Coordinates of C-alpha atoms in Angstrom, one line a residue:
X1 CA 17.8 -98.3 -5.3
X2 CA 20.4 -95.1 -5.3
X3 CA 19.3 -94.0 -9.1
X4 CA 15.7 -94.1 -7.5
X5 CA 16.8 -92.0 -4.9
X6 CA 18.6 -89.4 -6.7
X7 CA 15.6 -89.3 -9.1
X8 CA 13.7 -88.3 -6.1
X9 CA 15.9 -86.0 -5.2
X10 CA 16.0 -84.3 -8.4
X11 CA 12.0 -84.1 -8.7
X12 CA 12.0 -82.5 -5.5
X13 CA 14.7 -80.0 -6.4
X14 CA 12.6 -79.0 -9.4
X15 CA 9.5 -78.4 -7.5
X16 CA 11.1 -76.3 -5.2
X17 CA 13.7 -74.5 -7.4
X18 CA 11.6 -74.3 -10.2
X19 CA 12.7 -71.3 -11.4
X20 CA 15.5 -72.6 -13.2
X21 CA 13.6 -74.5 -15.5
X22 CA 11.6 -73.1 -18.6
X23 CA 8.7 -70.9 -17.6
X24 CA 5.5 -72.4 -18.1
X25 CA 3.9 -71.0 -21.9
X26 CA 0.5 -70.2 -20.4
X27 CA 1.9 -68.0 -17.7
X28 CA -0.1 -64.6 -17.5
X29 CA 1.7 -61.2 -17.7
X30 CA -0.8 -59.4 -15.7
X31 CA -2.9 -60.6 -12.6
X32 CA -5.1 -58.0 -10.6
X33 CA -3.6 -57.9 -7.1
X34 CA -5.4 -60.1 -4.5
X35 CA -8.4 -58.0 -2.8
X36 CA -8.7 -56.1 -6.0
X37 CA -12.3 -56.0 -7.2
X38 CA -14.3 -54.3 -10.4
X39 CA -15.0 -51.3 -8.0
X40 CA -11.3 -50.5 -8.0
X41 CA -11.1 -49.5 -11.3
X42 CA -13.1 -48.0 -14.3
X43 CA -14.8 -50.7 -16.0
X44 CA -14.2 -51.4 -19.4
X45 CA -10.9 -49.3 -19.7
X46 CA -7.2 -49.9 -20.0
X47 CA -4.4 -47.6 -19.9
X48 CA -1.8 -48.7 -22.5
X49 CA 1.5 -47.1 -23.5
X50 CA 3.3 -48.4 -26.9
X51 CA 6.9 -48.3 -27.1
X52 CA 7.0 -46.5 -30.5
X53 CA 4.5 -44.5 -32.2
X54 CA 3.8 -42.8 -36.0
X55 CA 6.2 -39.6 -36.8
X56 CA 3.1 -37.3 -36.4
X57 CA 2.9 -38.4 -32.7
X58 CA -0.9 -38.6 -32.7
X59 CA -2.9 -41.8 -32.0
X60 CA -6.3 -42.6 -32.4
X61 CA -8.6 -45.4 -33.2
X62 CA -7.9 -45.4 -37.2
X63 CA -3.8 -45.3 -36.1
X64 CA -1.5 -48.2 -37.5
X65 CA -0.6 -49.0 -33.6
X66 CA -4.0 -49.5 -32.7
X67 CA -5.1 -51.6 -35.8
X68 CA -1.9 -53.7 -35.0
X69 CA -3.2 -54.5 -31.4
X70 CA -5.6 -56.9 -33.3
X71 CA -7.0 -58.1 -30.0
X72 CA -9.5 -61.4 -30.6
X73 CA -11.1 -61.2 -26.7
X74 CA -12.7 -57.4 -27.2
X75 CA -13.7 -54.8 -29.6
X76 CA -12.0 -51.3 -29.3
X77 CA -14.5 -48.5 -29.1
X78 CA -12.5 -45.4 -28.4
X79 CA -9.0 -44.3 -28.0
X80 CA -8.0 -41.6 -26.6
X81 CA -4.4 -40.1 -26.1
X82 CA -3.8 -38.9 -22.8
X83 CA -1.1 -36.2 -23.1
X84 CA -1.0 -34.1 -26.4
X85 CA 2.7 -33.2 -25.7
X86 CA 2.1 -30.7 -28.9
X87 CA 4.7 -30.5 -31.5
X88 CA 5.9 -34.3 -32.0
X89 CA 9.6 -32.9 -32.3
X90 CA 9.3 -31.2 -28.8
X91 CA 10.7 -33.3 -25.8
X92 CA 8.8 -36.2 -24.7
X93 CA 11.5 -37.8 -22.3
X94 CA 9.4 -40.2 -20.6
X95 CA 7.3 -40.9 -23.5
X96 CA 4.1 -39.6 -22.3
X97 CA 2.7 -39.1 -26.0
X98 CA 3.1 -42.9 -26.2
X99 CA 0.0 -43.6 -23.5
X100 CA -3.7 -43.7 -24.6
X101 CA -7.1 -44.5 -22.9
X102 CA -8.6 -47.8 -24.5
X103 CA -12.8 -48.1 -23.9
X104 CA -13.5 -51.3 -25.1
X105 CA -16.5 -54.2 -25.3
X106 CA -16.1 -57.6 -24.1
X107 CA -17.5 -60.4 -22.2
X108 CA -13.9 -61.2 -21.0
X109 CA -12.3 -60.0 -17.7
X110 CA -10.2 -57.7 -17.6
X111 CA -7.2 -59.5 -16.9
X112 CA -7.5 -61.6 -20.3
X113 CA -8.1 -58.5 -22.3
X114 CA -4.9 -56.8 -20.8
X115 CA -2.7 -59.8 -21.4
X116 CA -3.7 -60.5 -24.9
X117 CA -2.4 -56.7 -25.2
X118 CA 0.6 -57.5 -23.6
X119 CA 1.3 -60.2 -26.4
X120 CA 2.1 -57.3 -28.6
X121 CA 5.7 -56.3 -28.8
X122 CA 5.1 -52.6 -29.0
X123 CA 2.9 -52.6 -26.1
X124 CA 5.0 -51.5 -22.9
X125 CA 2.5 -51.6 -20.4
X126 CA -1.3 -52.3 -20.2
X127 CA -3.5 -51.8 -16.8
X128 CA -6.7 -51.0 -15.7
X129 CA -7.6 -47.5 -14.9
X130 CA -7.6 -47.4 -11.3
X131 CA -9.5 -45.6 -8.5
X132 CA -7.8 -43.7 -5.4
X133 CA -9.4 -43.0 -2.2
X134 CA -9.3 -40.0 0.2
X135 CA -7.3 -40.5 3.1
X136 CA -8.9 -37.8 5.7
X137 CA -11.8 -38.7 7.9
X138 CA -14.4 -35.8 8.7
X139 CA -16.5 -35.4 11.8
X140 CA -20.0 -33.8 10.8
X141 CA -20.7 -33.3 14.3
X142 CA -17.7 -31.1 14.7
X143 CA -18.5 -27.8 12.4
X144 CA -18.1 -24.7 13.4
X145 CA -19.9 -21.6 11.2
X146 CA -18.3 -18.0 11.6
X147 CA -19.1 -16.7 15.0
X148 CA -17.9 -13.4 15.4
X149 CA -18.5 -13.2 18.8
X150 CA -15.6 -12.0 21.7
X151 CA -12.7 -14.5 21.2
X152 CA -9.3 -14.7 22.1
X153 CA -6.6 -16.2 19.9
X154 CA -3.5 -17.7 21.7
X155 CA -1.2 -15.2 23.8
X156 CA 1.2 -13.2 21.9
X157 CA 4.3 -15.0 22.5
X158 CA 5.5 -13.4 19.3
X159 CA 6.2 -10.2 17.7
X160 CA 3.9 -11.4 14.8
X161 CA 0.7 -13.0 15.8
X162 CA -1.5 -13.4 12.7
X163 CA -5.2 -12.1 13.6
X164 CA -7.2 -14.7 12.0
X165 CA -10.0 -16.0 14.0
X166 CA -9.7 -19.5 14.8
X167 CA -5.9 -19.4 15.4
X168 CA -6.6 -20.8 18.9
X169 CA -8.2 -24.0 17.4
X170 CA -4.7 -24.4 15.5
X171 CA -2.4 -26.0 18.0
X172 CA -0.3 -27.6 15.4
X173 CA 0.8 -24.3 14.1
X174 CA 2.7 -24.2 17.5
X175 CA 3.9 -27.7 17.2
X176 CA 5.7 -27.2 14.0
X177 CA 6.8 -23.7 15.3
X178 CA 4.8 -21.6 12.9
X179 CA 4.5 -18.7 15.0
X180 CA 8.6 -18.2 15.0
X181 CA 9.1 -18.9 11.1
X182 CA 6.9 -16.3 10.7
X183 CA 9.0 -13.8 12.0
X184 CA 11.7 -14.8 9.5
X185 CA 12.2 -12.3 6.6
X186 CA 11.0 -13.8 3.4
X187 CA 11.5 -11.4 0.8
X188 CA 10.0 -13.1 -2.3
X189 CA 6.7 -11.3 -3.7
X190 CA 6.2 -14.3 -6.1
X191 CA 3.8 -16.7 -4.5
X192 CA 4.7 -20.4 -5.2
X193 CA 1.8 -22.2 -6.7
X194 CA 0.5 -25.5 -4.4
X195 CA -1.8 -27.9 -6.8
X196 CA -4.6 -29.3 -4.9
X197 CA -5.4 -32.3 -6.5
X198 CA -8.5 -33.7 -4.7
X199 CA -12.5 -33.3 -4.4
X200 CA -12.4 -29.9 -5.4
X201 CA -12.9 -26.7 -3.5
X202 CA -14.7 -23.7 -2.6
X203 CA -13.2 -20.7 -4.9
X204 CA -15.4 -18.1 -3.1
X205 CA -14.6 -19.4 0.7
X206 CA -14.3 -16.6 2.5
X207 CA -10.8 -17.8 3.6
X208 CA -9.5 -19.1 0.4
X209 CA -10.4 -16.6 -2.2
X210 CA -7.8 -14.4 -2.2
X211 CA -5.3 -17.2 -2.5
X212 CA -6.8 -19.1 -5.4
X213 CA -4.7 -19.0 -8.3
X214 CA -6.0 -18.0 -11.4
X215 CA -4.8 -18.8 -15.3
X216 CA -4.9 -14.9 -16.4
X217 CA -3.8 -16.5 -20.0
X218 CA -7.0 -18.1 -20.3
X219 CA -10.3 -15.7 -19.4
X220 CA -13.3 -17.2 -19.3
X221 CA -14.6 -16.5 -22.8
X222 CA -15.3 -19.4 -25.0
X223 CA -11.9 -19.9 -26.4
X224 CA -8.6 -21.7 -25.3
X225 CA -6.8 -18.6 -25.3
X226 CA -3.7 -20.3 -24.0
X227 CA -3.8 -22.8 -26.7
X228 CA -3.2 -26.0 -23.9
X229 CA -6.0 -27.8 -25.1
X230 CA -8.4 -26.8 -22.1
X231 CA -10.8 -24.4 -22.8
X232 CA -11.3 -21.1 -20.2
X233 CA -9.5 -22.7 -17.5
X234 CA -9.1 -19.7 -15.6
X235 CA -10.3 -21.0 -12.1
X236 CA -8.4 -24.5 -12.6
X237 CA -10.4 -27.9 -14.2
X238 CA -12.8 -30.7 -13.1
X239 CA -11.3 -33.7 -14.6
X240 CA -14.6 -35.5 -13.4
X241 CA -17.9 -33.7 -13.7
X242 CA -21.0 -34.0 -11.5
X243 CA -20.8 -37.8 -11.9
X244 CA -18.1 -40.4 -12.4
X245 CA -20.1 -43.1 -14.2
X246 CA -20.7 -40.5 -16.9
X247 CA -17.4 -38.3 -16.6
X248 CA -17.8 -34.4 -18.6
X249 CA -14.9 -32.5 -17.4
X250 CA -15.6 -28.6 -17.3
X251 CA -13.6 -25.5 -16.4
X252 CA -15.4 -25.3 -12.5
X253 CA -13.3 -27.2 -9.8
X254 CA -16.2 -25.9 -7.3
X255 CA -17.8 -28.3 -5.1
X256 CA -21.6 -28.1 -4.7
X257 CA -22.1 -29.7 -1.1
X258 CA -20.7 -30.5 2.4
X259 CA -20.0 -34.2 1.7
X260 CA -17.2 -33.0 -0.7
X261 CA -15.4 -30.6 1.9
X262 CA -12.1 -32.8 1.9
X263 CA -10.8 -30.7 -0.9
X264 CA -12.0 -27.3 0.6
X265 CA -10.1 -28.9 4.3
X266 CA -7.2 -29.9 2.2
X267 CA -7.1 -26.1 0.9
X268 CA -6.9 -24.1 3.7
X269 CA -4.3 -26.2 5.3
X270 CA -2.2 -25.7 2.3
X271 CA -3.0 -21.8 1.9
X272 CA -5.9 -20.3 4.0
X273 CA -5.2 -16.7 3.9
X274 CA -3.1 -15.6 6.7
X275 CA -3.6 -12.5 9.0
X276 CA -7.2 -11.1 7.5
X277 CA -9.4 -11.3 10.9
X278 CA -11.5 -14.3 10.1
X279 CA -11.0 -17.9 10.0
X280 CA -7.7 -19.7 10.2
X281 CA -4.2 -19.3 9.2
X282 CA -1.5 -21.5 7.0
X283 CA 1.8 -22.1 7.5
X284 CA 2.6 -20.3 4.0
X285 CA 1.5 -16.9 5.1
X286 CA -0.3 -16.1 1.9
X287 CA 3.0 -16.9 -0.1
X288 CA 1.3 -19.8 -2.1
X289 CA -1.6 -19.9 -4.1
X290 CA -3.9 -22.8 -4.9
X291 CA -4.5 -24.1 -8.4
X292 CA -7.5 -26.6 -7.9
X293 CA -7.9 -29.4 -9.5
X294 CA -11.2 -31.7 -9.1
X295 CA -11.1 -35.6 -9.3
X296 CA -13.5 -36.9 -7.8
X297 CA -17.8 -36.1 -8.7
X298 CA -20.3 -34.7 -6.9
X299 CA -21.9 -37.0 -5.1
X300 CA -19.5 -37.3 -2.0
X301 CA -18.1 -40.6 -3.0
X302 CA -14.6 -40.5 -1.8
X303 CA -13.4 -42.2 -5.1
X304 CA -11.0 -40.5 -7.2
X305 CA -10.4 -41.0 -10.6
X306 CA -8.0 -39.2 -13.7
X307 CA -5.3 -38.5 -10.8
X308 CA -2.2 -39.0 -13.5
X309 CA -4.3 -36.3 -15.5
X310 CA -4.3 -33.8 -13.0
X311 CA -0.7 -34.2 -12.0
X312 CA 0.5 -33.7 -15.3
X313 CA -1.8 -30.7 -15.7
X314 CA -0.3 -29.3 -12.5
X315 CA 3.2 -29.7 -13.7
X316 CA 2.5 -27.6 -17.0
X317 CA 0.6 -25.0 -15.0
X318 CA 3.2 -23.9 -13.3
X319 CA 2.6 -25.8 -9.8
X320 CA 6.0 -26.5 -8.1
X321 CA 4.0 -28.3 -5.2
X322 CA 1.5 -31.2 -6.1
X323 CA -0.6 -32.2 -3.1
X324 CA -2.3 -35.5 -3.3
X325 CA -4.2 -36.2 0.1
X326 CA -5.4 -39.6 -1.6
X327 CA -4.1 -43.3 -2.2
X328 CA -4.5 -47.0 -3.1
X329 CA -3.3 -50.0 -1.2
X330 CA -1.0 -52.2 -2.8
X331 CA -1.1 -52.4 -6.2
X332 CA 1.7 -50.4 -7.9
X333 CA 0.8 -48.8 -11.5
X334 CA 3.7 -48.3 -14.1
X335 CA 1.4 -45.3 -15.5
X336 CA 1.4 -43.3 -12.7
X337 CA 5.3 -43.9 -11.9
X338 CA 5.8 -42.8 -15.3
X339 CA 3.9 -39.5 -15.1
X340 CA 5.4 -38.7 -11.6
X341 CA 9.0 -39.0 -13.2
X342 CA 7.9 -36.7 -15.6
X343 CA 6.7 -34.4 -13.4
X344 CA 10.0 -34.4 -11.0
X345 CA 11.8 -33.9 -14.1
X346 CA 9.9 -30.3 -14.3
X347 CA 11.0 -29.7 -10.9
X348 CA 7.9 -30.3 -9.1
X349 CA 7.4 -31.7 -5.8
X350 CA 4.9 -34.6 -5.3
X351 CA 3.7 -34.7 -1.7
X352 CA 1.6 -37.4 -0.5
X353 CA -0.5 -39.0 2.1
X354 CA 1.1 -42.3 3.6
X355 CA -2.4 -43.6 4.0
X356 CA -5.0 -44.7 7.0
X357 CA -5.5 -47.8 8.7
X358 CA -9.1 -48.7 9.4
X359 CA -10.0 -50.6 12.5
X360 CA -5.9 -50.1 14.1
X361 CA -5.4 -50.8 17.5
X362 CA -2.3 -48.5 17.7
X363 CA -0.1 -51.9 18.1
X364 CA 2.5 -52.2 15.8
X365 CA 2.0 -56.0 15.9
X366 CA -1.7 -55.7 15.8
X367 CA -1.7 -53.7 12.8
X368 CA 1.2 -55.2 10.6
X369 CA -1.5 -56.7 8.4
X370 CA -3.5 -53.4 8.4
X371 CA -0.1 -51.3 7.1
X372 CA -0.2 -52.1 3.4
X373 CA 1.9 -49.9 1.4
X374 CA -0.3 -47.0 -0.8
X375 CA 0.5 -45.3 -3.7
X376 CA 1.4 -42.8 -4.8
X377 CA 3.0 -42.3 -1.3
X378 CA 5.4 -45.2 -2.3
X379 CA 6.3 -44.2 -5.8
X380 CA 10.1 -43.3 -6.2
X381 CA 10.2 -39.7 -6.2
X382 CA 7.3 -39.0 -4.1
X383 CA 7.4 -37.2 -0.5
X384 CA 5.7 -39.7 1.8
X385 CA 4.0 -37.9 4.7
X386 CA 2.7 -39.6 8.2
X387 CA 0.6 -38.3 10.8
X388 CA 1.3 -37.8 14.1
X389 CA -0.4 -36.4 17.3
X390 CA -0.2 -33.1 19.2
X391 CA 2.4 -35.0 21.4
X392 CA 4.5 -36.2 18.5
X393 CA 3.4 -40.1 18.4
X394 CA 2.1 -41.9 15.8
X395 CA -1.5 -41.8 15.0
X396 CA -3.2 -44.7 15.7
X397 CA -4.6 -44.5 12.1
X398 CA -1.5 -43.7 10.4
X399 CA 0.5 -46.1 8.6
X400 CA 4.3 -46.0 8.4
X401 CA 7.4 -47.3 6.6
X402 CA 10.7 -46.6 5.2
X403 CA 9.1 -44.7 2.2
X404 CA 7.8 -41.9 4.7
X405 CA 9.9 -38.9 4.3
X406 CA 8.2 -36.5 7.3
X407 CA 6.1 -36.7 9.7
X408 CA 3.2 -33.9 10.4
X409 CA 0.5 -33.2 12.9
X410 CA -3.0 -35.0 11.2
X411 CA -5.3 -35.5 14.2
X412 CA -8.4 -33.2 14.9
X413 CA -6.7 -30.5 12.3
X414 CA -9.1 -27.2 12.2
X415 CA -9.7 -26.2 8.7
X416 CA -12.1 -24.5 6.3
X417 CA -14.9 -26.7 4.5
X418 CA -18.1 -26.0 2.6
X419 CA -20.2 -22.8 2.5
X420 CA -17.8 -20.6 4.4
X421 CA -17.6 -23.0 7.2
X422 CA -14.9 -24.9 9.4
X423 CA -14.4 -27.8 11.0
X424 CA -12.2 -30.7 12.3
X425 CA -10.7 -33.6 10.0
X426 CA -8.2 -36.8 11.0
X427 CA -5.8 -38.7 8.8
X428 CA -2.4 -38.4 6.7
X429 CA -4.7 -36.1 4.1
X430 CA -4.3 -33.4 6.5
X431 CA -1.0 -33.8 7.6
X432 CA -0.3 -33.7 3.7
X433 CA -1.3 -30.0 3.2
X434 CA 0.5 -28.9 6.3
X435 CA 3.9 -30.2 4.7
X436 CA 2.8 -28.5 1.3
X437 CA 2.3 -25.3 3.0
X438 CA 5.6 -25.7 4.8
X439 CA 7.3 -26.6 1.1
X440 CA 6.0 -23.4 -0.2
X441 CA 7.5 -21.2 2.3
X442 CA 10.6 -22.7 2.2
X443 CA 10.6 -22.2 -1.4
X444 CA 9.7 -18.7 -1.1
X445 CA 12.3 -18.1 1.1
X446 CA 14.9 -20.1 -1.1
X447 CA 13.7 -19.3 -4.8
X448 CA 17.1 -20.7 -6.1
X449 CA 16.1 -24.1 -4.5
X450 CA 15.1 -27.0 -6.7
X451 CA 12.1 -28.7 -5.5
X452 CA 14.2 -31.6 -4.5
X453 CA 16.3 -29.2 -2.3
X454 CA 13.5 -27.9 -0.4
X455 CA 12.4 -31.5 0.4
X456 CA 15.7 -32.2 1.6
X457 CA 15.6 -29.4 3.6
X458 CA 12.6 -30.2 5.2
X459 CA 14.3 -33.6 5.9
X460 CA 17.4 -32.3 7.2
X461 CA 15.8 -29.7 9.8
X462 CA 12.8 -31.8 11.2
X463 CA 12.8 -32.7 15.2
X464 CA 13.8 -36.3 15.9
X465 CA 10.8 -38.1 17.3
X466 CA 12.0 -41.6 17.3
X467 CA 12.3 -41.4 21.3
X468 CA 8.6 -40.9 21.5
X469 CA 7.8 -43.7 18.7
X470 CA 10.6 -46.6 19.7
X471 CA 7.9 -49.5 18.0
X472 CA 8.5 -47.3 14.7
X473 CA 12.0 -46.0 15.0
X474 CA 13.0 -44.9 11.1
X475 CA 9.6 -45.5 9.8
X476 CA 7.9 -42.1 10.3
X477 CA 10.5 -40.1 8.2
X478 CA 13.5 -38.0 9.5
X479 CA 11.0 -36.5 11.9
X480 CA 8.2 -34.2 12.7
X481 CA 8.1 -31.0 10.7
X482 CA 9.9 -27.9 12.0
X483 CA 9.2 -25.0 9.6
X484 CA 11.1 -22.4 11.6
X485 CA 14.5 -24.6 11.2
X486 CA 13.6 -25.4 7.7
X487 CA 13.8 -21.5 7.3
X488 CA 16.8 -20.8 9.4
X489 CA 18.5 -23.6 8.7
X490 CA 19.3 -24.4 12.5
X491 CA 19.1 -28.1 12.6
X492 CA 18.5 -30.9 15.4
X493 CA 21.5 -32.8 16.0
X494 CA 22.3 -34.7 13.0
X495 CA 21.5 -38.1 12.7
X496 CA 24.5 -40.7 11.9
X497 CA 25.3 -40.6 8.2
X498 CA 24.3 -44.0 6.2
X499 CA 27.4 -45.0 4.8
X500 CA 27.2 -47.4 1.5
X501 CA 23.9 -49.4 0.7
X502 CA 20.9 -50.5 3.3
X503 CA 18.5 -53.8 2.0
X504 CA 15.4 -54.4 3.9
X505 CA 13.5 -57.4 3.7
X506 CA 10.7 -57.4 1.2
X507 CA 7.0 -57.2 1.7
X508 CA 5.2 -59.0 1.3
X509 CA 7.4 -62.3 1.7
X510 CA 6.2 -64.5 1.0
X511 CA 4.9 -63.5 -1.6
X512 CA 2.2 -64.3 -4.3
X513 CA 2.3 -62.0 -7.3
X514 CA 4.2 -58.8 -6.3
X515 CA 6.4 -57.6 -3.6
X516 CA 8.0 -54.6 -2.6
X517 CA 11.9 -54.1 -2.4
X518 CA 13.2 -51.3 -0.3
X519 CA 16.7 -49.8 -0.1
X520 CA 18.5 -46.8 0.9
X521 CA 22.0 -45.4 -0.5
X522 CA 24.3 -43.1 0.4
X523 CA 25.5 -41.9 -2.5
X524 CA 24.3 -41.4 -6.3
X525 CA 25.7 -43.7 -8.8
X526 CA 24.4 -47.1 -11.3
X527 CA 22.5 -49.3 -9.4
X528 CA 21.3 -52.8 -9.7
X529 CA 18.9 -54.8 -8.6
X530 CA 18.5 -58.6 -9.5
X531 CA 16.4 -61.5 -8.8
X532 CA 18.4 -65.0 -8.4
X533 CA 17.2 -68.1 -8.4
X534 CA 18.2 -70.4 -5.7
X535 CA 21.3 -72.0 -7.3
X536 CA 22.3 -68.1 -8.6
X537 CA 20.7 -68.2 -11.8
X538 CA 19.6 -64.8 -12.8
X539 CA 15.9 -64.6 -13.8
X540 CA 14.7 -61.1 -13.7
X541 CA 16.5 -57.9 -13.8
X542 CA 14.5 -55.6 -11.7
X543 CA 17.2 -52.4 -11.6
X544 CA 19.7 -51.2 -13.5
X545 CA 20.4 -47.4 -13.8
X546 CA 21.6 -44.3 -11.9
X547 CA 20.2 -43.6 -8.9
X548 CA 20.1 -40.6 -6.8
X549 CA 21.2 -41.2 -3.0
X550 CA 18.3 -41.9 -0.2
X551 CA 15.6 -44.1 0.1
X552 CA 13.9 -46.0 -2.6
X553 CA 10.8 -48.5 -2.9
X554 CA 10.4 -50.7 -5.6
X555 CA 7.7 -52.7 -6.8
X556 CA 8.3 -56.2 -8.4
X557 CA 5.8 -58.1 -10.6
X558 CA 6.3 -61.8 -9.7
X559 CA 3.5 -63.4 -11.6
X560 CA 5.8 -64.6 -14.4
X561 CA 7.6 -66.8 -11.9
X562 CA 7.6 -70.5 -10.4
X563 CA 6.9 -70.7 -6.7
X564 CA 10.1 -71.3 -4.8
X565 CA 13.0 -69.6 -2.8
X566 CA 14.8 -67.0 -4.8
X567 CA 17.5 -64.4 -3.7
X568 CA 17.1 -60.6 -4.6
X569 CA 20.5 -58.4 -4.3
X570 CA 21.1 -55.0 -4.7
X571 CA 24.7 -53.7 -5.8
X572 CA 26.3 -50.5 -6.2
X573 CA 30.2 -49.6 -6.5
X574 CA 32.1 -52.7 -4.2
X575 CA 28.9 -53.3 -2.3
X576 CA 26.5 -55.5 -2.6
X577 CA 23.8 -56.6 -0.1
X578 CA 20.9 -59.5 -0.4
X579 CA 17.9 -61.2 1.1
X580 CA 16.1 -64.1 0.4
X581 CA 12.5 -64.0 -1.6
X582 CA 9.7 -67.0 -1.3
X583 CA 7.1 -67.0 -3.9
X584 CA 4.3 -68.9 -2.6
X585 CA 1.4 -69.9 -5.1

């Protein structure tokens, strides 16, 4: 009887702590996250990265790397090397030259095709080509066309009030102390380039045209004068064309109808022409130029594609700030993190919308299930922005989290729209370019700062708003943007400095095929994050590298593990922190 009880105990233990047993031979390496359908990625398209490639650095459908894939579930129709880094001997720190887009034909599901590709030891990752969504809402009933009837901007409280016609509709400028900031001497004459990666813009808009960046090295003459692979990209670039079902990139990032006004609205907040006796003002105060990169089609559909191509383009064409007022719920892309790592290494600041929640109640308990992490906002190194009201309370629809860097106004924000018009929009989409505009002004004031230092300055000088958001304490970044303090260096009373490391509960937990692990470290250094079985056996090394101080959000695939209880442990120096994680199938 004792032996029977012991056998039963061992059987139960193996079911509960099965992670110590060998992995199932049929375990898949890739599973589409819950809730993801074929509408969320480009059909019959896979992004793949090779671990090593040929000495010439060129990959085509006839290359040995492609032939060696030898997949049975699909036939490869087209192969496109996404990033041609030029001379194969030139530095390629993050291996972008190894990344290809594969178009294939198959009756099999995309999971099966990807998992067959992942069986090849030379494949580092393979994943769908995901689509992204705008993070702003437009009220079509709230359009103001230019009206030059008698109009009185807000009172002349400061020595330098710009004369922009609709200044009184921009109460957020006073909220972030822009009027005081405009009195601070800048000195720089070189504008900072902000890349607007969005639905496109209106390049001849009366309040944008003078601040549009033009690539003088490649005038429109049918020749690729600057040899960058883009012909006549004088005005920016359209990475999609008119119809995303049949993408045909071209050199015209203009929008053609009001339904695509999202990008025009973002453009005005980032760098509308200020003090021109018309339209609106922008925080950057004409110290920023706009590089317009269109990543959606002309239908007015809010889905974005080819965003990574645009991000890398921006970094290679002089942008110091990359505005991403769009995102995608809950599923991580190795490809996107790969590209973001590369552009950060080129001293770019990627600023992204934290995301909006549809149907939010404005109550933290009621909205928890809606507050799913969005990418690119949650990628390592990205500066995520939440949306607050004009009284510094979290907007009902705004997402929150430890990965948020800063908050900014985002409710009923007035800016440029299509056809020389102006209107209101709401969302983290709007808060994001407000921060991008402020970052440009800080960079203009302090040109020797790296963009990482600009970001830290914005965070260090923000106004604390936790007292007005007690339920979201610590989840709205370091506070609400204060551009005057960012320029003058005068900050609020500092928050207590973090000593050591902080590890948070994984989300989701219990988890199915993935989870997100957030942690904060007070000093840069070699850091490890490992996953152990309940009996203490190492089952997955998640992170083992030099990490900069600050907050980090790590996406962890779990579909190669059995269900059961695990322990994730963060270690740096002589300090460790750990929590339990339940994997539930």
